[in-house]
PDB file of C-alpha atoms and ligand atoms in Angstrom:
ATOM      1  CA  MET B  22      -7.029  24.495  -0.670  1.00  0.00           C
ATOM      2  CA  SER B  23      -4.912  22.198  -2.979  1.00  0.00           C
ATOM      3  CA  ARG B  24      -5.700  18.490  -3.119  1.00  0.00           C
ATOM      4  CA  ILE B  25      -4.809  15.356  -4.912  1.00  0.00           C
ATOM      5  CA  ASP B  26      -6.950  12.592  -6.412  1.00  0.00           C
ATOM      6  CA  LEU B  27      -5.279   9.123  -7.092  1.00  0.00           C
ATOM      7  CA  HIS B  28      -8.430   7.391  -8.362  1.00  0.00           C
ATOM      8  CA  LEU B  29     -10.027   8.466 -11.470  1.00  0.00           C
ATOM      9  CA  HIS B  30     -11.687   6.698 -14.455  1.00  0.00           C
ATOM     10  CA  THR B  31     -11.994   8.069 -18.023  1.00  0.00           C
ATOM     11  CA  THR B  32     -13.586   7.043 -21.352  1.00  0.00           C
ATOM     12  CA  HIS B  33     -10.791   4.581 -21.808  1.00  0.00           C
ATOM     13  CA  SER B  34     -12.682   2.251 -19.315  1.00  0.00           C
ATOM     14  CA  ASP B  35     -16.032   2.848 -17.689  1.00  0.00           C
ATOM     15  CA  GLY B  36     -15.706   6.747 -17.000  1.00  0.00           C
ATOM     16  CA  SER B  37     -17.839   9.217 -19.124  1.00  0.00           C
ATOM     17  CA  PHE B  38     -15.183  12.057 -19.555  1.00  0.00           C
ATOM     18  CA  ARG B  39     -11.948  11.849 -21.696  1.00  0.00           C
ATOM     19  CA  PRO B  40      -8.718  12.241 -19.941  1.00  0.00           C
ATOM     20  CA  SER B  41      -8.485  15.940 -21.089  1.00  0.00           C
ATOM     21  CA  GLU B  42     -11.866  16.695 -19.630  1.00  0.00           C
ATOM     22  CA  VAL B  43     -11.174  14.960 -16.292  1.00  0.00           C
ATOM     23  CA  LEU B  44      -7.837  16.921 -16.092  1.00  0.00           C
ATOM     24  CA  ALA B  45      -9.998  20.117 -16.663  1.00  0.00           C
ATOM     25  CA  LEU B  46     -12.276  19.388 -13.859  1.00  0.00           C
ATOM     26  CA  ALA B  47      -9.289  18.604 -11.615  1.00  0.00           C
ATOM     27  CA  LYS B  48      -7.895  22.110 -12.385  1.00  0.00           C
ATOM     28  CA  ALA B  49     -11.277  23.608 -11.445  1.00  0.00           C
ATOM     29  CA  ALA B  50     -11.239  21.726  -8.222  1.00  0.00           C
ATOM     30  CA  SER B  51      -7.642  22.772  -7.225  1.00  0.00           C
ATOM     31  CA  VAL B  52      -6.246  19.236  -7.697  1.00  0.00           C
ATOM     32  CA  THR B  53      -2.280  19.616  -8.156  1.00  0.00           C
ATOM     33  CA  ALA B  54      -1.589  15.950  -8.695  1.00  0.00           C
ATOM     34  CA  LEU B  55      -3.887  12.986  -9.723  1.00  0.00           C
ATOM     35  CA  ALA B  56      -3.688   9.374 -11.098  1.00  0.00           C
ATOM     36  CA  ILE B  57      -5.684   8.153 -13.935  1.00  0.00           C
ATOM     37  CA  THR B  58      -6.577   4.421 -12.887  1.00  0.00           C
ATOM     38  CA  ASP B  59      -8.661   3.019 -15.649  1.00  0.00           C
ATOM     39  CA  HIS B  60      -9.765  -0.585 -15.366  1.00  0.00           C
ATOM     40  CA  ASP B  61      -7.340  -2.993 -17.055  1.00  0.00           C
ATOM     41  CA  ILE B  62      -5.959  -0.427 -19.446  1.00  0.00           C
ATOM     42  CA  THR B  63      -3.353   2.159 -19.966  1.00  0.00           C
ATOM     43  CA  SER B  64      -4.462   3.741 -23.156  1.00  0.00           C
ATOM     44  CA  GLY B  65      -5.601   7.117 -21.390  1.00  0.00           C
ATOM     45  CA  LEU B  66      -2.324   8.006 -20.109  1.00  0.00           C
ATOM     46  CA  PRO B  67      -0.750   9.846 -23.098  1.00  0.00           C
ATOM     47  CA  GLU B  68      -3.549  12.186 -23.247  1.00  0.00           C
ATOM     48  CA  ALA B  69      -3.613  12.617 -19.401  1.00  0.00           C
ATOM     49  CA  ILE B  70       0.074  13.331 -19.484  1.00  0.00           C
ATOM     50  CA  ALA B  71      -0.059  15.907 -22.204  1.00  0.00           C
ATOM     51  CA  SER B  72      -3.012  17.617 -20.486  1.00  0.00           C
ATOM     52  CA  GLY B  73      -1.283  17.496 -17.308  1.00  0.00           C
ATOM     53  CA  GLU B  74       1.771  19.436 -18.809  1.00  0.00           C
ATOM     54  CA  ALA B  75      -0.668  22.141 -20.226  1.00  0.00           C
ATOM     55  CA  LEU B  76      -2.532  22.582 -16.921  1.00  0.00           C
ATOM     56  CA  ASP B  77       0.335  22.113 -14.518  1.00  0.00           C
ATOM     57  CA  ILE B  78      -1.215  19.022 -12.757  1.00  0.00           C
ATOM     58  CA  GLU B  79       1.286  16.170 -11.977  1.00  0.00           C
ATOM     59  CA  VAL B  80      -0.104  12.973 -13.539  1.00  0.00           C
ATOM     60  CA  VAL B  81       0.927   9.675 -11.912  1.00  0.00           C
ATOM     61  CA  PRO B  82       0.494   6.735 -14.348  1.00  0.00           C
ATOM     62  CA  GLY B  83      -1.889   4.345 -12.837  1.00  0.00           C
ATOM     63  CA  VAL B  84      -4.138   1.433 -13.403  1.00  0.00           C
ATOM     64  CA  GLU B  85      -7.037  -0.542 -11.489  1.00  0.00           C
ATOM     65  CA  ILE B  86      -6.953  -4.241 -11.734  1.00  0.00           C
ATOM     66  CA  SER B  87      -9.876  -6.455 -10.424  1.00  0.00           C
ATOM     67  CA  SER B  88      -9.177  -9.569  -8.633  1.00  0.00           C
ATOM     68  CA  PHE B  89     -10.708 -12.180  -6.476  1.00  0.00           C
ATOM     69  CA  ASP B  90      -9.601 -13.764  -3.298  1.00  0.00           C
ATOM     70  CA  GLY B  91     -12.065 -16.556  -3.293  1.00  0.00           C
ATOM     71  CA  ARG B  92     -14.373 -14.597  -1.178  1.00  0.00           C
ATOM     72  CA  SER B  93     -14.184 -10.901  -2.111  1.00  0.00           C
ATOM     73  CA  GLU B  94     -13.646  -9.002  -5.417  1.00  0.00           C
ATOM     74  CA  LEU B  95     -10.508  -6.913  -4.488  1.00  0.00           C
ATOM     75  CA  HIS B  96      -9.427  -4.066  -6.761  1.00  0.00           C
ATOM     76  CA  ILE B  97      -5.807  -3.313  -6.835  1.00  0.00           C
ATOM     77  CA  LEU B  98      -4.491   0.107  -7.904  1.00  0.00           C
ATOM     78  CA  GLY B  99      -1.013   0.330  -9.504  1.00  0.00           C
ATOM     79  CA  TYR B 100       0.951   3.560  -9.357  1.00  0.00           C
ATOM     80  CA  TYR B 101       4.054   4.826 -11.046  1.00  0.00           C
ATOM     81  CA  ILE B 102       3.793   1.655 -13.244  1.00  0.00           C
ATOM     82  CA  ASP B 103       6.015   1.411 -16.268  1.00  0.00           C
ATOM     83  CA  TRP B 104       2.827   1.712 -18.369  1.00  0.00           C
ATOM     84  CA  GLN B 105       4.490   1.156 -21.917  1.00  0.00           C
ATOM     85  CA  ASP B 106       5.961  -2.333 -20.627  1.00  0.00           C
ATOM     86  CA  SER B 107       4.779  -4.753 -23.172  1.00  0.00           C
ATOM     87  CA  LEU B 108       4.445  -7.726 -20.827  1.00  0.00           C
ATOM     88  CA  PHE B 109       2.347  -5.381 -18.504  1.00  0.00           C
ATOM     89  CA  ASN B 110       0.090  -4.477 -21.414  1.00  0.00           C
ATOM     90  CA  ASP B 111      -0.233  -8.096 -22.591  1.00  0.00           C
ATOM     91  CA  ARG B 112      -1.374  -9.077 -19.200  1.00  0.00           C
ATOM     92  CA  LEU B 113      -4.058  -6.169 -19.140  1.00  0.00           C
ATOM     93  CA  ALA B 114      -5.120  -7.399 -22.689  1.00  0.00           C
ATOM     94  CA  SER B 115      -5.761 -10.960 -21.207  1.00  0.00           C
ATOM     95  CA  LEU B 116      -7.966  -9.187 -18.468  1.00  0.00           C
ATOM     96  CA  ARG B 117     -10.076  -7.286 -21.151  1.00  0.00           C
ATOM     97  CA  ALA B 118     -10.520 -10.511 -23.109  1.00  0.00           C
ATOM     98  CA  SER B 119     -12.292 -11.975 -19.990  1.00  0.00           C
ATOM     99  CA  ARG B 120     -14.562  -8.996 -20.125  1.00  0.00           C
ATOM    100  CA  HIS B 121     -15.351  -9.744 -23.769  1.00  0.00           C
ATOM    101  CA  ARG B 122     -16.206 -13.450 -22.842  1.00  0.00           C
ATOM    102  CA  ARG B 123     -18.494 -12.266 -19.960  1.00  0.00           C
ATOM    103  CA  ASN B 124     -20.218  -9.371 -21.453  1.00  0.00           C
ATOM    104  CA  PRO B 125     -22.212 -11.096 -24.176  1.00  0.00           C
ATOM    105  CA  LEU B 126     -23.406 -13.457 -21.584  1.00  0.00           C
ATOM    106  CA  ILE B 127     -24.698 -10.516 -19.484  1.00  0.00           C
ATOM    107  CA  VAL B 128     -26.419  -9.383 -22.711  1.00  0.00           C
ATOM    108  CA  GLU B 129     -28.017 -12.866 -23.308  1.00  0.00           C
ATOM    109  CA  ARG B 130     -29.599 -12.627 -19.809  1.00  0.00           C
ATOM    110  CA  LEU B 131     -30.859  -9.231 -20.259  1.00  0.00           C
ATOM    111  CA  ARG B 132     -32.558 -10.205 -23.466  1.00  0.00           C
ATOM    112  CA  ALA B 133     -34.078 -13.180 -21.692  1.00  0.00           C
ATOM    113  CA  GLU B 134     -35.472 -10.575 -19.213  1.00  0.00           C
ATOM    114  CA  GLY B 135     -37.078  -9.020 -22.295  1.00  0.00           C
ATOM    115  CA  LEU B 136     -34.629  -6.023 -22.896  1.00  0.00           C
ATOM    116  CA  GLU B 137     -33.839  -5.405 -26.476  1.00  0.00           C
ATOM    117  CA  VAL B 138     -29.948  -4.792 -26.205  1.00  0.00           C
ATOM    118  CA  THR B 139     -27.095  -6.364 -28.379  1.00  0.00           C
ATOM    119  CA  TYR B 140     -23.220  -6.566 -27.315  1.00  0.00           C
ATOM    120  CA  GLU B 141     -22.507  -4.539 -30.541  1.00  0.00           C
ATOM    121  CA  GLU B 142     -24.422  -1.660 -29.186  1.00  0.00           C
ATOM    122  CA  VAL B 143     -22.659  -1.853 -25.878  1.00  0.00           C
ATOM    123  CA  GLN B 144     -19.302  -1.940 -27.678  1.00  0.00           C
ATOM    124  CA  ALA B 145     -20.275   0.933 -29.771  1.00  0.00           C
ATOM    125  CA  LEU B 146     -21.325   3.021 -26.747  1.00  0.00           C
ATOM    126  CA  ALA B 147     -18.273   2.097 -24.707  1.00  0.00           C
ATOM    127  CA  GLY B 148     -15.810   3.032 -27.544  1.00  0.00           C
ATOM    128  CA  THR B 149     -12.920   1.283 -25.747  1.00  0.00           C
ATOM    129  CA  ASP B 150     -11.492  -2.222 -25.144  1.00  0.00           C
ATOM    130  CA  ALA B 151     -12.232  -2.134 -21.487  1.00  0.00           C
ATOM    131  CA  VAL B 152     -15.894  -2.677 -21.768  1.00  0.00           C
ATOM    132  CA  GLY B 153     -17.521  -2.830 -18.255  1.00  0.00           C
ATOM    133  CA  ARG B 154     -20.993  -3.253 -16.539  1.00  0.00           C
ATOM    134  CA  PRO B 155     -21.196   0.546 -16.307  1.00  0.00           C
ATOM    135  CA  HIS B 156     -21.168   0.742 -20.115  1.00  0.00           C
ATOM    136  CA  ILE B 157     -24.172  -1.865 -20.076  1.00  0.00           C
ATOM    137  CA  ALA B 158     -25.754   0.230 -17.557  1.00  0.00           C
ATOM    138  CA  GLN B 159     -25.454   3.359 -19.694  1.00  0.00           C
ATOM    139  CA  LEU B 160     -27.005   1.494 -22.716  1.00  0.00           C
ATOM    140  CA  LEU B 161     -29.976   0.546 -20.325  1.00  0.00           C
ATOM    141  CA  MET B 162     -30.268   4.204 -19.302  1.00  0.00           C
ATOM    142  CA  LYS B 163     -30.161   5.511 -23.001  1.00  0.00           C
ATOM    143  CA  LYS B 164     -32.899   3.022 -24.024  1.00  0.00           C
ATOM    144  CA  ARG B 165     -34.922   4.094 -21.011  1.00  0.00           C
ATOM    145  CA  TYR B 166     -35.186   0.631 -19.361  1.00  0.00           C
ATOM    146  CA  VAL B 167     -33.681   2.237 -16.250  1.00  0.00           C
ATOM    147  CA  SER B 168     -33.406   5.932 -14.938  1.00  0.00           C
ATOM    148  CA  SER B 169     -29.743   5.541 -13.356  1.00  0.00           C
ATOM    149  CA  ALA B 170     -26.766   3.254 -13.450  1.00  0.00           C
ATOM    150  CA  LYS B 171     -27.647   2.432  -9.670  1.00  0.00           C
ATOM    151  CA  GLU B 172     -31.045   1.273 -10.891  1.00  0.00           C
ATOM    152  CA  ALA B 173     -29.307  -0.942 -13.580  1.00  0.00           C
ATOM    153  CA  PHE B 174     -27.063  -2.604 -11.105  1.00  0.00           C
ATOM    154  CA  ASP B 175     -29.933  -2.970  -8.382  1.00  0.00           C
ATOM    155  CA  ARG B 176     -32.297  -4.554 -10.928  1.00  0.00           C
ATOM    156  CA  TYR B 177     -29.986  -6.448 -13.314  1.00  0.00           C
ATOM    157  CA  LEU B 178     -26.277  -6.296 -13.139  1.00  0.00           C
ATOM    158  CA  ALA B 179     -25.229  -6.511  -9.467  1.00  0.00           C
ATOM    159  CA  GLU B 180     -24.281  -9.864  -7.920  1.00  0.00           C
ATOM    160  CA  GLY B 181     -27.398 -11.862  -7.042  1.00  0.00           C
ATOM    161  CA  ARG B 182     -29.397 -10.065  -9.730  1.00  0.00           C
ATOM    162  CA  PRO B 183     -30.847 -11.764 -12.910  1.00  0.00           C
ATOM    163  CA  ALA B 184     -28.124 -10.604 -15.290  1.00  0.00           C
ATOM    164  CA  TYR B 185     -25.067 -11.053 -13.009  1.00  0.00           C
ATOM    165  CA  ILE B 186     -22.336 -13.163 -14.550  1.00  0.00           C
ATOM    166  CA  ALA B 187     -19.101 -13.648 -12.727  1.00  0.00           C
ATOM    167  CA  ARG B 188     -15.882 -12.821 -14.709  1.00  0.00           C
ATOM    168  CA  GLU B 189     -12.623 -14.824 -14.439  1.00  0.00           C
ATOM    169  CA  LEU B 190     -10.346 -12.730 -12.325  1.00  0.00           C
ATOM    170  CA  PRO B 191      -6.736 -13.283 -11.139  1.00  0.00           C
ATOM    171  CA  ALA B 192      -5.932 -13.714  -7.471  1.00  0.00           C
ATOM    172  CA  PRO B 193      -4.873 -10.541  -5.700  1.00  0.00           C
ATOM    173  CA  ALA B 194      -1.217 -12.032  -5.513  1.00  0.00           C
ATOM    174  CA  GLU B 195      -1.202 -12.197  -9.400  1.00  0.00           C
ATOM    175  CA  ALA B 196      -2.540  -8.537  -9.699  1.00  0.00           C
ATOM    176  CA  ILE B 197       0.085  -7.397  -7.374  1.00  0.00           C
ATOM    177  CA  ALA B 198       2.879  -9.239  -8.990  1.00  0.00           C
ATOM    178  CA  TRP B 199       2.019  -7.799 -12.319  1.00  0.00           C
ATOM    179  CA  ILE B 200       2.152  -4.205 -10.898  1.00  0.00           C
ATOM    180  CA  ARG B 201       5.372  -4.970  -9.127  1.00  0.00           C
ATOM    181  CA  GLU B 202       7.018  -6.488 -12.312  1.00  0.00           C
ATOM    182  CA  ALA B 203       6.061  -3.178 -14.089  1.00  0.00           C
ATOM    183  CA  LYS B 204       7.957  -1.206 -11.282  1.00  0.00           C
ATOM    184  CA  GLY B 205       4.594  -0.017  -9.769  1.00  0.00           C
ATOM    185  CA  LEU B 206       3.316   0.214  -6.243  1.00  0.00           C
ATOM    186  CA  ALA B 207       0.109  -1.920  -5.657  1.00  0.00           C
ATOM    187  CA  VAL B 208      -2.590  -0.485  -3.407  1.00  0.00           C
ATOM    188  CA  LEU B 209      -5.796  -1.946  -2.094  1.00  0.00           C
ATOM    189  CA  ALA B 210      -8.663   0.123  -3.669  1.00  0.00           C
ATOM    190  CA  HIS B 211     -11.852   0.935  -1.539  1.00  0.00           C
ATOM    191  CA  PRO B 212     -11.020  -1.566   1.231  1.00  0.00           C
ATOM    192  CA  THR B 213     -14.605  -1.662   2.417  1.00  0.00           C
ATOM    193  CA  TRP B 214     -14.959  -4.347  -0.503  1.00  0.00           C
ATOM    194  CA  VAL B 215     -13.052  -6.839   1.782  1.00  0.00           C
ATOM    195  CA  LYS B 216     -15.723  -9.239   3.191  1.00  0.00           C
ATOM    196  CA  ALA B 217     -14.356  -9.808   6.624  1.00  0.00           C
ATOM    197  CA  ALA B 218     -15.557  -9.818  10.163  1.00  0.00           C
ATOM    198  CA  GLY B 219     -13.476  -8.625  13.024  1.00  0.00           C
ATOM    199  CA  SER B 220      -9.808  -9.583  12.969  1.00  0.00           C
ATOM    200  CA  GLU B 221     -10.312 -11.085   9.547  1.00  0.00           C
ATOM    201  CA  LEU B 222      -9.610  -7.647   7.928  1.00  0.00           C
ATOM    202  CA  ALA B 223      -6.314  -7.334   9.604  1.00  0.00           C
ATOM    203  CA  THR B 224      -5.393 -10.963   8.597  1.00  0.00           C
ATOM    204  CA  CYS B 225      -6.374 -10.191   4.952  1.00  0.00           C
ATOM    205  CA  ILE B 226      -4.356  -7.111   4.966  1.00  0.00           C
ATOM    206  CA  ALA B 227      -1.315  -9.045   6.420  1.00  0.00           C
ATOM    207  CA  GLY B 228      -1.653 -11.635   3.497  1.00  0.00           C
ATOM    208  CA  LEU B 229      -1.723  -8.947   0.886  1.00  0.00           C
ATOM    209  CA  LYS B 230       1.238  -7.373   2.422  1.00  0.00           C
ATOM    210  CA  ASP B 231       3.183 -10.506   2.351  1.00  0.00           C
ATOM    211  CA  GLN B 232       2.336 -10.859  -1.401  1.00  0.00           C
ATOM    212  CA  GLY B 233       3.747  -7.134  -2.045  1.00  0.00           C
ATOM    213  CA  LEU B 234       0.892  -4.894  -1.331  1.00  0.00           C
ATOM    214  CA  ALA B 235       2.487  -1.346  -0.590  1.00  0.00           C
ATOM    215  CA  GLY B 236      -0.533   0.618   0.459  1.00  0.00           C
ATOM    216  CA  ILE B 237      -4.109   1.018   1.305  1.00  0.00           C
ATOM    217  CA  GLU B 238      -6.746   3.534  -0.268  1.00  0.00           C
ATOM    218  CA  VAL B 239      -7.431   5.132   3.277  1.00  0.00           C
ATOM    219  CA  HIS B 240      -9.257   8.196   1.957  1.00  0.00           C
ATOM    220  CA  TYR B 241     -12.171   7.439  -0.327  1.00  0.00           C
ATOM    221  CA  SER B 242     -15.440   9.179  -1.483  1.00  0.00           C
ATOM    222  CA  THR B 243     -17.755   7.039   0.555  1.00  0.00           C
ATOM    223  CA  HIS B 244     -15.704   6.386   3.559  1.00  0.00           C
ATOM    224  CA  THR B 245     -17.205   7.447   7.008  1.00  0.00           C
ATOM    225  CA  LYS B 246     -14.778   9.046   9.546  1.00  0.00           C
ATOM    226  CA  SER B 247     -14.703   5.905  11.432  1.00  0.00           C
ATOM    227  CA  GLN B 248     -13.827   3.951   8.347  1.00  0.00           C
ATOM    228  CA  THR B 249     -11.127   6.317   7.501  1.00  0.00           C
ATOM    229  CA  THR B 250      -9.725   5.916  11.009  1.00  0.00           C
ATOM    230  CA  ALA B 251      -9.741   2.241  10.902  1.00  0.00           C
ATOM    231  CA  TYR B 252      -7.930   2.028   7.553  1.00  0.00           C
ATOM    232  CA  LEU B 253      -5.403   4.534   8.735  1.00  0.00           C
ATOM    233  CA  ASN B 254      -4.566   2.464  11.698  1.00  0.00           C
ATOM    234  CA  LEU B 255      -4.309  -0.608   9.589  1.00  0.00           C
ATOM    235  CA  SER B 256      -1.809   1.027   7.329  1.00  0.00           C
ATOM    236  CA  ARG B 257       0.220   2.115  10.576  1.00  0.00           C
ATOM    237  CA  GLN B 258       0.069  -1.385  11.971  1.00  0.00           C
ATOM    238  CA  PHE B 259       1.141  -2.927   8.741  1.00  0.00           C
ATOM    239  CA  ASN B 260       3.499  -0.077   7.566  1.00  0.00           C
ATOM    240  CA  LEU B 261       1.702   0.425   4.379  1.00  0.00           C
ATOM    241  CA  LEU B 262       1.328   3.754   2.447  1.00  0.00           C
ATOM    242  CA  VAL B 263      -1.671   5.827   2.810  1.00  0.00           C
ATOM    243  CA  THR B 264      -3.320   6.862  -0.451  1.00  0.00           C
ATOM    244  CA  GLY B 265      -6.714   8.309  -1.511  1.00  0.00           C
ATOM    245  CA  GLY B 266      -8.934   9.189  -4.516  1.00  0.00           C
ATOM    246  CA  SER B 267     -12.621   9.839  -5.407  1.00  0.00           C
ATOM    247  CA  ASP B 268     -13.220   6.877  -7.890  1.00  0.00           C
ATOM    248  CA  PHE B 269     -14.692   9.445 -10.204  1.00  0.00           C
ATOM    249  CA  HIS B 270     -16.639   7.828 -13.089  1.00  0.00           C
ATOM    250  CA  GLY B 271     -18.792  10.732 -14.234  1.00  0.00           C
ATOM    251  CA  LEU B 272     -22.479   9.811 -15.199  1.00  0.00           C
ATOM    252  CA  THR B 273     -22.473   6.436 -13.878  1.00  0.00           C
ATOM    253  CA  LYS B 274     -21.758   7.768 -10.209  1.00  0.00           C
ATOM    254  CA  PRO B 275     -23.095  11.156 -10.678  1.00  0.00           C
ATOM    255  CA  ASP B 276     -22.795  11.890  -6.860  1.00  0.00           C
ATOM    256  CA  ILE B 277     -18.870  11.780  -7.044  1.00  0.00           C
ATOM    257  CA  GLY B 278     -16.843  14.785  -8.067  1.00  0.00           C
ATOM    258  CA  VAL B 279     -13.096  15.025  -9.130  1.00  0.00           C
ATOM    259  CA  GLY B 280     -11.188  15.667  -6.088  1.00  0.00           C
ATOM    260  CA  THR B 281     -13.951  16.294  -3.870  1.00  0.00           C
ATOM    261  CA  GLY B 282     -15.928  12.909  -3.726  1.00  0.00           C
ATOM    262  CA  ARG B 283     -19.207  13.676  -2.189  1.00  0.00           C
ATOM    263  CA  GLY B 284     -17.986  17.105  -1.145  1.00  0.00           C
ATOM    264  CA  ASN B 285     -16.059  16.316   1.921  1.00  0.00           C
ATOM    265  CA  LEU B 286     -13.069  14.442   0.396  1.00  0.00           C
ATOM    266  CA  ARG B 287      -9.653  15.977   0.684  1.00  0.00           C
ATOM    267  CA  VAL B 288      -6.491  14.000   0.022  1.00  0.00           C
ATOM    268  CA  LYS B 289      -3.490  15.740   1.078  1.00  0.00           C
ATOM    269  CA  PRO B 290      -0.705  16.473  -1.594  1.00  0.00           C
ATOM    270  CA  ASP B 291       2.022  15.441   0.882  1.00  0.00           C
ATOM    271  CA  LEU B 292       0.948  11.679   0.748  1.00  0.00           C
ATOM    272  CA  LEU B 293       2.608  11.658  -2.705  1.00  0.00           C
ATOM    273  CA  THR B 294       6.071  12.303  -1.195  1.00  0.00           C
ATOM    274  CA  ALA B 295       5.946   8.834   0.581  1.00  0.00           C
ATOM    275  CA  MET B 296       4.710   7.067  -2.496  1.00  0.00           C
ATOM    276  CA  LYS B 297       7.500   8.577  -4.778  1.00  0.00           C
ATOM    277  CA  GLU B 298      10.106   7.501  -2.263  1.00  0.00           C
ATOM    278  CA  ALA B 299       8.672   4.004  -2.095  1.00  0.00           C
ATOM    279  CA  SER B 300       8.484   3.680  -5.922  1.00  0.00           C
ATOM    280  CA  ILE B 301      12.193   4.438  -6.502  1.00  0.00           C
ATOM    281  CA  ARG B 302      13.311   1.921  -4.052  1.00  0.00           C
TER     282      ARG B 302
HETATM  283  P1  LIG H   7     -17.059  -4.738 -14.130  1.00  0.00           P
HETATM  284  O1  LIG H   7     -15.587  -4.229 -13.982  1.00  0.00           O
HETATM  285  O2  LIG H   7     -17.412  -4.652 -15.533  1.00  0.00           O
HETATM  286  O3  LIG H   7     -17.290  -5.842 -13.531  1.00  0.00           O
HETATM  287  O4  LIG H   7     -17.979  -3.560 -13.497  1.00  0.00           O
HETATM  288  C1  LIG H   7     -17.679  -3.108 -12.172  1.00  0.00           C
HETATM  289  C2  LIG H   7     -17.705  -1.738 -11.925  1.00  0.00           C
HETATM  290  O5  LIG H   7     -19.067  -1.196 -11.962  1.00  0.00           O
HETATM  291  C3  LIG H   7     -17.097  -1.183 -10.664  1.00  0.00           C
HETATM  292  O6  LIG H   7     -15.739  -1.017 -10.694  1.00  0.00           O
HETATM  293  C4  LIG H   7     -17.885   0.059 -10.430  1.00  0.00           C
HETATM  294  O7  LIG H   7     -17.056   1.124 -11.068  1.00  0.00           O
HETATM  295  C5  LIG H   7     -19.227  -0.161 -11.103  1.00  0.00           C
HETATM  296  N1  LIG H   7     -20.274  -0.334 -10.193  1.00  0.00           N
HETATM  297  C6  LIG H   7     -20.370  -1.417  -9.468  1.00  0.00           C
HETATM  298  N2  LIG H   7     -21.659  -1.386  -8.860  1.00  0.00           N
HETATM  299  C7  LIG H   7     -22.205  -0.193  -9.145  1.00  0.00           C
HETATM  300  C8  LIG H   7     -23.482   0.347  -8.980  1.00  0.00           C
HETATM  301  N3  LIG H   7     -24.358  -0.089  -7.915  1.00  0.00           N
HETATM  302  N4  LIG H   7     -23.646   1.665  -9.335  1.00  0.00           N
HETATM  303  C9  LIG H   7     -22.889   2.149 -10.379  1.00  0.00           C
HETATM  304  N5  LIG H   7     -21.834   1.504 -10.660  1.00  0.00           N
HETATM  305  C10 LIG H   7     -21.315   0.450 -10.152  1.00  0.00           C
HETATM  306 ZN1  LIG H   8     -15.317   1.421 -12.953  1.00  0.00          ZN
HETATM  307 FE1  LIG H   9     -12.928  -0.400  -7.938  1.00  0.00          FE
HETATM  308 FE1  LIG H  10     -12.351   2.560  -9.635  1.00  0.00          FE
END
C-alpha cells in the first residue's frame, strides 16, 4: 500500500543514513513521496532529489528548525522551501553556529563526568556542519560509555541531566517567518512537545497560526490513536494542513522505520495535494 513520509533525517544532520540510502529504504517501504527535513541544513537535498528521480519518488524540499517559545522547544518543519535562497541558508548557518557554541560546553560537562571525549571527535563522527546531541550520543555509544542513544540522553544529554546545555533558539515566529520568506509552508512538528494543559494547546496553536503556521504534523511515529484524533481536530478547528512523517533517524532511533514509524504509521499520499495547492498560493 502506497504511503508518504514527510519527516526524515540523513547524515547531513543527525541521521545515520545518506540521502540516497534513505531513498532506497523509502522505495522498499512503498513510499511514493517524501521530504528530507534535516535540522538547520539543506545540503542533503541535491542527492535526495537525484535519487528521487532515479527511483521515481517525489522529493519535497524540507528542513526542520528548532525554536523556543519561552516554555517549550517547538520544531518547525519547512516544506517546498526555496532551498537555494541565500538569505535562508545564511539564517540556517546562524542556527548551526549556535550548535557550535553549545556543543563544546556539553563535551566539557561530559569530561567533568569522567568521560574521555573531545569536540573534535564529535565533529569527525558527525561529518556535517549541523552537529547535534545525537552525534554526541553516538560517540558515547562508540566508546561504550552507553549502549544506546536513549541511554546517552537519559543519563547525560536530556534536559535536567548533568551534560544538558540549552542552545540559543529563535522564537517560533522567527522560524515561521524565515520559512515563509523562503516561500515555504511552516508546519508544527511532533506537537506533543508543546507543554500545555487543557485549552492552552489550542491557544498555542492559534497563536502560531496568527504567526503564519500552515499545518500540524498530525501523523507521527509515536502518536497514539487519541493523540492523532486530537491533532486532527485542532487542524480542522484552525483550518491548518494535516501532514505526517516518521522522524526517521536511523541508529539513534532504531525503532523507527522509513514510512512505517513503529510499524503502524501510514501517511496517505493525498495529503500532499492540499500542501501543494497551499504552497503555490
Ligand atoms: P539537538 O538538536 O542537538 O539539541 O538534539 C536534539 C535531537 O536529539 C532531537 O531532534 C532528537 O532527534 C534527538 N533526541 C532527543 N531526545 C532523544 C532521546 N531520548 N533519544 C534519542 N534521540 C533523542
Ligand atoms: Zn534529529
Ligand atoms: Fe524534531
Ligand atoms: Fe526531526
